[in-house]
Tab-separated table of C-alpha atoms in Angstrom:
chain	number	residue	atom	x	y	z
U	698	UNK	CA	0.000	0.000	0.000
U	699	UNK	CA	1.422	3.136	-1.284
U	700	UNK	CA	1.879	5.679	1.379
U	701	UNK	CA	-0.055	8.948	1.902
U	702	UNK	CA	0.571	12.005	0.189
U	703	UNK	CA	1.937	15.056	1.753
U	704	UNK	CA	0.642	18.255	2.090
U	705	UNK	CA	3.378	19.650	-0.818
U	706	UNK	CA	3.147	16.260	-2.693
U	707	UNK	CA	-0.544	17.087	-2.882
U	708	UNK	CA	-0.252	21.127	-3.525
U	709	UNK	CA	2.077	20.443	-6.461
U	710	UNK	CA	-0.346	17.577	-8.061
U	711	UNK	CA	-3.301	20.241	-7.449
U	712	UNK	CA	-0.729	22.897	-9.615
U	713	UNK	CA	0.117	20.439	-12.380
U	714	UNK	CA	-3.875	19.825	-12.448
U	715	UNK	CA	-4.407	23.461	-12.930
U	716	UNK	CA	-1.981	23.928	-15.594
U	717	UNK	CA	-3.467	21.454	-17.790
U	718	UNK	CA	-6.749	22.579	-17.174
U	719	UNK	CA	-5.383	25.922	-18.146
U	720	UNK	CA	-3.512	24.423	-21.290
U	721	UNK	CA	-6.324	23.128	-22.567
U	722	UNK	CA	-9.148	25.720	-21.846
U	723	UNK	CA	-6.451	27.959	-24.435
U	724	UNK	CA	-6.290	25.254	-27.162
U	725	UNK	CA	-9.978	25.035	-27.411
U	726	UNK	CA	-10.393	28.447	-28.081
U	727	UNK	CA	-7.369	28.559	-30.466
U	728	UNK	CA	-9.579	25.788	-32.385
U	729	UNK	CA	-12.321	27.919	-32.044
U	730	UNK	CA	-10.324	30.223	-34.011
U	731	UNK	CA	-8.957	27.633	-37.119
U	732	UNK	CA	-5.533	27.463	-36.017
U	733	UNK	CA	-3.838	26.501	-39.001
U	734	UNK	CA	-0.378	25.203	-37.725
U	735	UNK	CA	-2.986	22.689	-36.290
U	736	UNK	CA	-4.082	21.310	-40.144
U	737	UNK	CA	-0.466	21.482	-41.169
U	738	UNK	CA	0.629	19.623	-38.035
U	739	UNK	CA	-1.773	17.134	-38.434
U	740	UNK	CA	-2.000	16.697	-42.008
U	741	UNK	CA	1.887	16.419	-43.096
U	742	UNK	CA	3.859	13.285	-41.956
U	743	UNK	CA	6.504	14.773	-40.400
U	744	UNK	CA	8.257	11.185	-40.018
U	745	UNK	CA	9.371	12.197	-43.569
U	746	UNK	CA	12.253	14.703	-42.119
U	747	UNK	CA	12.972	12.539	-39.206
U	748	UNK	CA	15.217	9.754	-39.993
U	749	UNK	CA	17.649	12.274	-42.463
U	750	UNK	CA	17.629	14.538	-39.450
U	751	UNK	CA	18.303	11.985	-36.235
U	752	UNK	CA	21.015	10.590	-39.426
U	753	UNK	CA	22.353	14.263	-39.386
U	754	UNK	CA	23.114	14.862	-35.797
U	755	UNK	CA	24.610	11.702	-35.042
U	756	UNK	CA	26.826	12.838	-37.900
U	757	UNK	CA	27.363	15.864	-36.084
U	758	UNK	CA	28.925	14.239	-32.435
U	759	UNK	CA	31.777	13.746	-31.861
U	760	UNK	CA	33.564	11.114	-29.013
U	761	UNK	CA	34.339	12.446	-25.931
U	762	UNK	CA	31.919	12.769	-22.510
U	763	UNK	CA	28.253	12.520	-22.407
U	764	UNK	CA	28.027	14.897	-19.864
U	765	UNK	CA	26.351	18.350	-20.572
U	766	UNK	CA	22.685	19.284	-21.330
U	767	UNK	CA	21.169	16.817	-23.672
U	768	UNK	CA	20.889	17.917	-27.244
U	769	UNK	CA	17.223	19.040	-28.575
U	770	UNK	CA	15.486	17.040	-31.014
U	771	UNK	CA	16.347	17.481	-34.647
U	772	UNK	CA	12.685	17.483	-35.651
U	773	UNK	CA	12.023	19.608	-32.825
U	774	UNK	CA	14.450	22.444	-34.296
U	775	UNK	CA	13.476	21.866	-38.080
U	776	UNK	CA	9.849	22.343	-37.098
U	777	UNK	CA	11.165	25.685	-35.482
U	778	UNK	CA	12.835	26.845	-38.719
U	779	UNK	CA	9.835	26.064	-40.431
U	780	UNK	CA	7.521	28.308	-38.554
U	781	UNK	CA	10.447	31.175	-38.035
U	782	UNK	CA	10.545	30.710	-42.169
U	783	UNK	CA	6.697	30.560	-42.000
U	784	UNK	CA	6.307	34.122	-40.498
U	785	UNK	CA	9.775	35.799	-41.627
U	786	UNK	CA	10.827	36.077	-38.292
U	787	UNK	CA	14.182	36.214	-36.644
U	788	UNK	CA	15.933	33.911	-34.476
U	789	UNK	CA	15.225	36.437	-31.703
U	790	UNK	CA	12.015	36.948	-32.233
U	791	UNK	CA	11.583	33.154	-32.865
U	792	UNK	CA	12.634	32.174	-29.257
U	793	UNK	CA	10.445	34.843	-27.733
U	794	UNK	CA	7.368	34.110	-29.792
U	795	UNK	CA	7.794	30.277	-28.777
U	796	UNK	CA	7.683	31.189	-24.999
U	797	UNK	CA	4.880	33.424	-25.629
U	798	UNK	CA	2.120	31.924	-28.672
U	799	UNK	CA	0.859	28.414	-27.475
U	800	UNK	CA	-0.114	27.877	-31.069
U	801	UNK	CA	3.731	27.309	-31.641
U	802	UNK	CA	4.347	25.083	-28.656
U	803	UNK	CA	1.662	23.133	-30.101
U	804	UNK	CA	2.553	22.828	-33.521
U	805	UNK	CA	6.544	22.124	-32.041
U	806	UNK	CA	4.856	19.729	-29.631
U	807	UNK	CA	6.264	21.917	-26.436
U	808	UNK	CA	4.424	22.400	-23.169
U	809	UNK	CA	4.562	25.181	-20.734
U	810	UNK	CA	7.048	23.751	-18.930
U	811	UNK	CA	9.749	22.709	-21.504
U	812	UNK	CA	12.923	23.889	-22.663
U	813	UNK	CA	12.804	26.584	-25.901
U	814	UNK	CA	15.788	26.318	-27.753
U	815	UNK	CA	17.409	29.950	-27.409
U	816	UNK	CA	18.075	32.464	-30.436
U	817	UNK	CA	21.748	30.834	-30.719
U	818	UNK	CA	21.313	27.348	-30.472
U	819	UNK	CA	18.551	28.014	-33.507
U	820	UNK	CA	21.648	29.734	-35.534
U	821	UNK	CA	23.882	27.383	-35.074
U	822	UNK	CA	21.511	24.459	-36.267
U	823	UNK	CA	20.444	26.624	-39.077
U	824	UNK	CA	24.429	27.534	-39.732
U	825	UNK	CA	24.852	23.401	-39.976
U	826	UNK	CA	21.979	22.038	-42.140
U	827	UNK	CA	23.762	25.035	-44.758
U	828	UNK	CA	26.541	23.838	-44.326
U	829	UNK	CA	25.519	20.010	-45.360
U	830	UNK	CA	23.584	20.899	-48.139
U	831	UNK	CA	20.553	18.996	-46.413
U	832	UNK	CA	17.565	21.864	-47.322
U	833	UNK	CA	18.083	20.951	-50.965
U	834	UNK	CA	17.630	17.492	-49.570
U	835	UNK	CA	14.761	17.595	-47.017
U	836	UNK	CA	12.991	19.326	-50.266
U	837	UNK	CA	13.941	16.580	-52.702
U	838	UNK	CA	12.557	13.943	-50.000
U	839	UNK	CA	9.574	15.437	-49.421
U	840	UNK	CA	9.235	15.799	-53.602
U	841	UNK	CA	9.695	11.724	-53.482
U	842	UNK	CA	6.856	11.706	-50.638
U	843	UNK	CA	4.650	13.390	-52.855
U	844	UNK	CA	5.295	11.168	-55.794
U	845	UNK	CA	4.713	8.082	-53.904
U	846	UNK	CA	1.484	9.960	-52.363
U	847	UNK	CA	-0.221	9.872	-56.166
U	848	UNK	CA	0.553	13.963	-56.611
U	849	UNK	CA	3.152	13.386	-59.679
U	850	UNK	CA	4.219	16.221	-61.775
U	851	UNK	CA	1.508	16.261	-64.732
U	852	UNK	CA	-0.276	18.392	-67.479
U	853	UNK	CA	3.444	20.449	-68.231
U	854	UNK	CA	5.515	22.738	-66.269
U	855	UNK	CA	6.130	26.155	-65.959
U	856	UNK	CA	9.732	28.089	-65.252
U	857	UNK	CA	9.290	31.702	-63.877
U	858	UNK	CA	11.967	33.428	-60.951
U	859	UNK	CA	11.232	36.355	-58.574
U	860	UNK	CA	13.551	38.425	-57.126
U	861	UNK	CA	14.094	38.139	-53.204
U	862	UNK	CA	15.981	41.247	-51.439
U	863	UNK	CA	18.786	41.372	-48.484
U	864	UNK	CA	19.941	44.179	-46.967
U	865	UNK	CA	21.748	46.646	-49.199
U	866	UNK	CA	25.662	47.414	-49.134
U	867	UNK	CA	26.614	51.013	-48.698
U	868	UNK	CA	29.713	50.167	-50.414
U	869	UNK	CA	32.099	53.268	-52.451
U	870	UNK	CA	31.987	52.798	-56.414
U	871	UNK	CA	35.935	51.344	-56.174
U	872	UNK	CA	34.595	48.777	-53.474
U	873	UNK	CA	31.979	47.738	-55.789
U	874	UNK	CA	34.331	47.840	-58.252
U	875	UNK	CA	36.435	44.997	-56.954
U	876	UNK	CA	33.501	42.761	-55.246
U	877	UNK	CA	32.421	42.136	-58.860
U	878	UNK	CA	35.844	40.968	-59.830
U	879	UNK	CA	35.535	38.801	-57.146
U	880	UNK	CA	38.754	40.526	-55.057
U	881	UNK	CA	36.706	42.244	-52.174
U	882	UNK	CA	38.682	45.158	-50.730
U	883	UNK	CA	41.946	44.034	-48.791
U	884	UNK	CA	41.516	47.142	-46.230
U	885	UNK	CA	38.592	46.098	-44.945
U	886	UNK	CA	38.887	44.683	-41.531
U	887	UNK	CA	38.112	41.017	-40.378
U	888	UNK	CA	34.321	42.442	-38.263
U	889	UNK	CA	33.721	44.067	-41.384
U	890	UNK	CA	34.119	41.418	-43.880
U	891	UNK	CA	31.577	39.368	-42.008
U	892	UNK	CA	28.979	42.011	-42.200
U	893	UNK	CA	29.112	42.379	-46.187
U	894	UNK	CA	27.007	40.378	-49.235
U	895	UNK	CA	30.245	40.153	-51.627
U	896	UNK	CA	28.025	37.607	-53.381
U	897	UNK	CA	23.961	39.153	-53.630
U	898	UNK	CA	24.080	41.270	-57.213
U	899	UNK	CA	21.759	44.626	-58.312
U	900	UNK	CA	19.387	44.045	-61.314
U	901	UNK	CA	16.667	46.315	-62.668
U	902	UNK	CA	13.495	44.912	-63.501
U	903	UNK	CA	10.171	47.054	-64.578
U	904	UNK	CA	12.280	49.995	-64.014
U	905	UNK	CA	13.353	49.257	-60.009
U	906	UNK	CA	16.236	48.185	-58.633
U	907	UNK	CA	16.641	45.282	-56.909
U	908	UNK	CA	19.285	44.051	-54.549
U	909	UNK	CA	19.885	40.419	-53.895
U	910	UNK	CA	18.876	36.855	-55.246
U	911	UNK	CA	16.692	35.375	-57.711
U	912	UNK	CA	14.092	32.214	-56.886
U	913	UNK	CA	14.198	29.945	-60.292
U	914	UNK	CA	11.560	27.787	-59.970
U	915	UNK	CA	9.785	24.768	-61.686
U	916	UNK	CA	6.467	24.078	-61.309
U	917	UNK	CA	3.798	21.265	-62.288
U	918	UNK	CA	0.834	22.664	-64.152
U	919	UNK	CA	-1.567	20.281	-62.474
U	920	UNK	CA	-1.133	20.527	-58.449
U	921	UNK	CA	1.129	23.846	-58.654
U	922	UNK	CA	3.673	22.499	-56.418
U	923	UNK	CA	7.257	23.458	-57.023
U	924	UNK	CA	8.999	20.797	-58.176
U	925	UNK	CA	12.734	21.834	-58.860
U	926	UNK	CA	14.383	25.103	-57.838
U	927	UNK	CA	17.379	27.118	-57.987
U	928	UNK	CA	18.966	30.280	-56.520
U	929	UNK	CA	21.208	32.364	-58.056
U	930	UNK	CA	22.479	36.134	-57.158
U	931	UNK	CA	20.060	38.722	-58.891
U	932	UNK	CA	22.078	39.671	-61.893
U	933	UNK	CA	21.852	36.103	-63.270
U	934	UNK	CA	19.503	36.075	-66.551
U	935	UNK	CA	16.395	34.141	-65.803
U	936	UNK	CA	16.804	32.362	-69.035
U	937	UNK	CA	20.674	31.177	-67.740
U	938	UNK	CA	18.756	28.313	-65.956
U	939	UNK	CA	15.946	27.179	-67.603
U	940	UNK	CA	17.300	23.699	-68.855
U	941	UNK	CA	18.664	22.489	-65.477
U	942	UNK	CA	15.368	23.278	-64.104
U	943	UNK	CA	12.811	21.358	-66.664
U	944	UNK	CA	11.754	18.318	-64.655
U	945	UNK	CA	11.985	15.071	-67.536
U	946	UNK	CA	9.637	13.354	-64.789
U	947	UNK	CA	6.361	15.429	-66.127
U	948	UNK	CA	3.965	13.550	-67.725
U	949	UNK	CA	3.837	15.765	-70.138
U	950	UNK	CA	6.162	17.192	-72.451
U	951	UNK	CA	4.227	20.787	-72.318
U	952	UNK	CA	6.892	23.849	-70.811
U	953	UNK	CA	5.161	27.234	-70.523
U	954	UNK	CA	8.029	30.365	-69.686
U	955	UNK	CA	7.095	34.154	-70.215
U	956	UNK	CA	9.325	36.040	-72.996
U	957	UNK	CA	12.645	36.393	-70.974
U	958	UNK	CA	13.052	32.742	-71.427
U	959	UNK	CA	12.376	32.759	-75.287
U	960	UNK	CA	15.659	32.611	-77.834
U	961	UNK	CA	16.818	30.653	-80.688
U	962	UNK	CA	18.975	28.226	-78.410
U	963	UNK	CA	16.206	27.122	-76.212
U	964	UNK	CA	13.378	26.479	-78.496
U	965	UNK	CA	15.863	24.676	-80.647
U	966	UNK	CA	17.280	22.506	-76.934
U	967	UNK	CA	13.177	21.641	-76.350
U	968	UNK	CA	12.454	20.897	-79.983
U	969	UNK	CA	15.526	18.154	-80.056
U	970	UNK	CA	13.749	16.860	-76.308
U	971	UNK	CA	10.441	16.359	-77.313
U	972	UNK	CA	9.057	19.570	-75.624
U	973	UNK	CA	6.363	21.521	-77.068
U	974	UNK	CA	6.937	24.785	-76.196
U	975	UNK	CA	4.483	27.855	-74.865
U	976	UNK	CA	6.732	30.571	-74.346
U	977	UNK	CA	5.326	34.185	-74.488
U	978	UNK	CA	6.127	35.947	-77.661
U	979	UNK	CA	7.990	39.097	-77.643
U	980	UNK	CA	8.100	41.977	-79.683
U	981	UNK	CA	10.887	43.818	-81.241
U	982	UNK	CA	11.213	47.802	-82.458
U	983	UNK	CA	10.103	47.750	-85.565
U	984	UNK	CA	8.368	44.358	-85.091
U	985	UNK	CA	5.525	44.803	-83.137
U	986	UNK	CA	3.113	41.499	-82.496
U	987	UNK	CA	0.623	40.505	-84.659
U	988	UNK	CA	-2.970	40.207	-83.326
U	989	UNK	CA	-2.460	36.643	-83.682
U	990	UNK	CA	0.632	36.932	-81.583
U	991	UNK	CA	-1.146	39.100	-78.679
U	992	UNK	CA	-3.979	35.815	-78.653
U	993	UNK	CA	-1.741	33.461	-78.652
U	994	UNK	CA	0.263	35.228	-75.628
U	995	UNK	CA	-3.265	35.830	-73.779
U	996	UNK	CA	-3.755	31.772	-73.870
U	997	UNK	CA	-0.558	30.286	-72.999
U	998	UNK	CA	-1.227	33.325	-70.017
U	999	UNK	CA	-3.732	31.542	-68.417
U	1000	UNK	CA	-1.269	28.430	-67.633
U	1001	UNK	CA	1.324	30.223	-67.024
U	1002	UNK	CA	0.046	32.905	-64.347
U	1003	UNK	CA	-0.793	29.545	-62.286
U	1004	UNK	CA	3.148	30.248	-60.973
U	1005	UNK	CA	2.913	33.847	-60.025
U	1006	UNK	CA	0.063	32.361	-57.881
U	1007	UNK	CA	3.025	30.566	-55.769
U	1008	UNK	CA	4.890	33.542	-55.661
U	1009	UNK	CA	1.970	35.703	-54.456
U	1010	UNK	CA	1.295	33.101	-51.786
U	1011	UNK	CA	4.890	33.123	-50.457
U	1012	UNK	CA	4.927	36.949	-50.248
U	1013	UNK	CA	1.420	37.310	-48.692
U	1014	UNK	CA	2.112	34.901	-45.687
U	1015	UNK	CA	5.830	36.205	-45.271
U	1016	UNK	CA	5.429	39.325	-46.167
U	1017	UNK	CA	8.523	41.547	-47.397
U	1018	UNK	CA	10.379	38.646	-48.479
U	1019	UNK	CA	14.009	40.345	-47.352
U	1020	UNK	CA	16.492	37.470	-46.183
U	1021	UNK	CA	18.592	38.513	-43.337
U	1022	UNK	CA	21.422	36.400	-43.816
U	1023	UNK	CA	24.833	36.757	-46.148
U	1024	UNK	CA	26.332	34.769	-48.567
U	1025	UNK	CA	25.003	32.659	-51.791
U	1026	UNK	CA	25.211	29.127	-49.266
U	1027	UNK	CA	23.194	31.065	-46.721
U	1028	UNK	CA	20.660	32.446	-49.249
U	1029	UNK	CA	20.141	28.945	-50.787
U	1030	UNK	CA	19.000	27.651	-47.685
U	1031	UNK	CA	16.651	29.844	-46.646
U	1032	UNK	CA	15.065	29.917	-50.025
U	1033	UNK	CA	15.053	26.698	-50.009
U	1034	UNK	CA	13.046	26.251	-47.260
U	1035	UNK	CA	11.155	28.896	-48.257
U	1036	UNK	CA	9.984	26.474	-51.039
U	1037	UNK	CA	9.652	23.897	-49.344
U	1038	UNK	CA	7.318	25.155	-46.786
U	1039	UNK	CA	5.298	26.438	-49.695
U	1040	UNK	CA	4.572	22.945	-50.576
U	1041	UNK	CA	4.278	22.114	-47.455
U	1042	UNK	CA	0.942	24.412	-47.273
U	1043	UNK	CA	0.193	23.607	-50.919
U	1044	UNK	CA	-0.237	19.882	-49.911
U	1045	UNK	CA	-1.923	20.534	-46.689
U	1046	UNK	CA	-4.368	22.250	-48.970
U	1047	UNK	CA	-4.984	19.683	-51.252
U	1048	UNK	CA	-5.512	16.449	-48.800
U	1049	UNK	CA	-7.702	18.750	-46.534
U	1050	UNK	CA	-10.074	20.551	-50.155
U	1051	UNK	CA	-10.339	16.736	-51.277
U	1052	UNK	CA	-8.191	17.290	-54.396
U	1053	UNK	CA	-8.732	14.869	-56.881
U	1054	UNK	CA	-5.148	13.973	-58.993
U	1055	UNK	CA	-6.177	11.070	-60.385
């Protein structure tokens, strides 16, 4: 016979009691409200990132004592990024936002009570999975996942890129001068070096400048889910990618593109592949398009818009898409997850509408 509580063995039991009470009182009315980290919780198996990420840290120890605070989970701190990515949010803000919305200890599967990976720790892990490469691979996974889950790429693809900003360099002309011969100035001190984008480029596009990186994307015509990607500093011609990103897994051999991607080389590259090709038409001075031109451009618009819809969508729940990192590796990686979170939510979207991609 188990012995009688104590007065502070009892108090504490009456607290934890409370707490949960309390707990879930709040998550009810968070349902009330639609959470939606709860449908993309619940909908998206998350087992999917596990094993490469438990396969990832162990890569990552090294011999020595166990001693020391135990390590968080990997899933744990991916889920983190995810939502940090989700709501363009620093790792700052991250940390504090964690201890403060329980919608985000629920989604990360934290309690009151547990320990929130600080704005560091959520750095370094960030700082590693660049490192490795494994975004490009987490997205590639998840692309296999979806194949396997009947959502194959089908009906064509489309290639489009958008333009995604970091902070700008208040460099001198002669500065600028030598970043772009790759030789970045020799009198600039160690602290300072770290603080400057030697790799992010200017363009000009509709008449504004823009400084940063370019999203290439490829994306199915039939679920809109972004199927291959690429990232490149700003000044790189969209049309400088366009065959490494045409997916030969499409069921079909259709490839829309607006104008930029439309030149003598390519159509020739998708005529010797099998492609049939709707790329916007372009006029020239003194060759304006024929009304037969303009209709055909207004068709193949209707498919091809379909991927400014994924752009849209990425802006609208991130809002000013500005990374605040440096360096092409950096820039890849949050991009990249940028991506992939956007088919995370695309998916989520069709299981939960009842999409039918049969």
């Amino acid at each position: 016979m188990a012995p009688p509580k104590t007065h502070q063995e009892r108090r504490l039991e009456k607290m934890r009691q409370g707490k949960l009470f309390f707990e879930e009182m709040a998550y009810q009315r968070l349902d009330k409200g639609k959470d939606p980290l709860v449908t993309l919780a619940e909908t998206v198996d998350w087992r999917i990132f596990e094993e490469p990420l438990r396969a990832f840290r162990e890569s990552l120890r090294t011999t020595g004592s166990p001693a020391g605070r135990k390590p968080f989970d990997p899933l744990l701190m991916f889920k983190i990024l995810v939502l940090g990515s989700l709501y363009n949010l620093s790792d700052d803000a991250m940390e504090y936002q964690i201890r403060d919305r329980l919608s985000f200890q629920r989604f990360c599967g934290l309690s009151l009570e547990d320990r929130v990976p600080d704005a560091k720790t959520l750095w370094l892990f960030r700082e590693q999975l660049t490192q490795a490469g494994l975004v490009e691979f987490l997205f590639a996974r998840f692309d296999e996942a979806l194949h396997q889950m009947g959502l194959e790429a089908r009906k064509g693809q489309i290639v489009d890129a958008s333009l995604v900003s970091v902070p700008i360099q208040r460099n001198g002309r002669e500065e600028n001068r030598q970043i772009r011969e790759g030789n970045p100035p020799q009198e600039w001190t160690e602290a300072k070096s770290r603080q400057k984008d030697t790799e992010a480029r200017w363009t000009v596009k509709n008449g504004k400048s823009t400084f940063g990186y370019k999203n290439h994307i490829e994306a199915d015509v039939s679920c809109k889910l972004i199927r291959r990607y690429a990232v490149t500093p700003a000044s790189v011609h969209d049309s400088q990618v366009f065959r490494e990103l045409l997916d030969p897994g499409n069921t079909s051999k259709d490839v829309w593109a607006d104008a930029a991607y439309r030149s003598a080389s390519h159509l020739e590259y998708l005529r010797q592949e099998g492609y049939r090709e709707h790329i916007q038409r372009k006029g020239t001075s003194g060759h304006p398009l024929t009304g037969w031109e303009k209709q055909g451009n207004r068709t193949r618009s209707r498919t091809r818009s379909r991927v400014e819809h994924i752009f849209a969508a990425q802006k609208q729940q991130a809002g000013t898409l500005l990374l605040r990192s440096i360096g092409l590796a950096r820039a890849k990686a949050r991009i990249g997850l940028r991506n992939l979170i956007y088919n995370l939510q695309r998916f989520t979207y069709l299981v939960t509408q009842v999409y039918v991609w049969a």
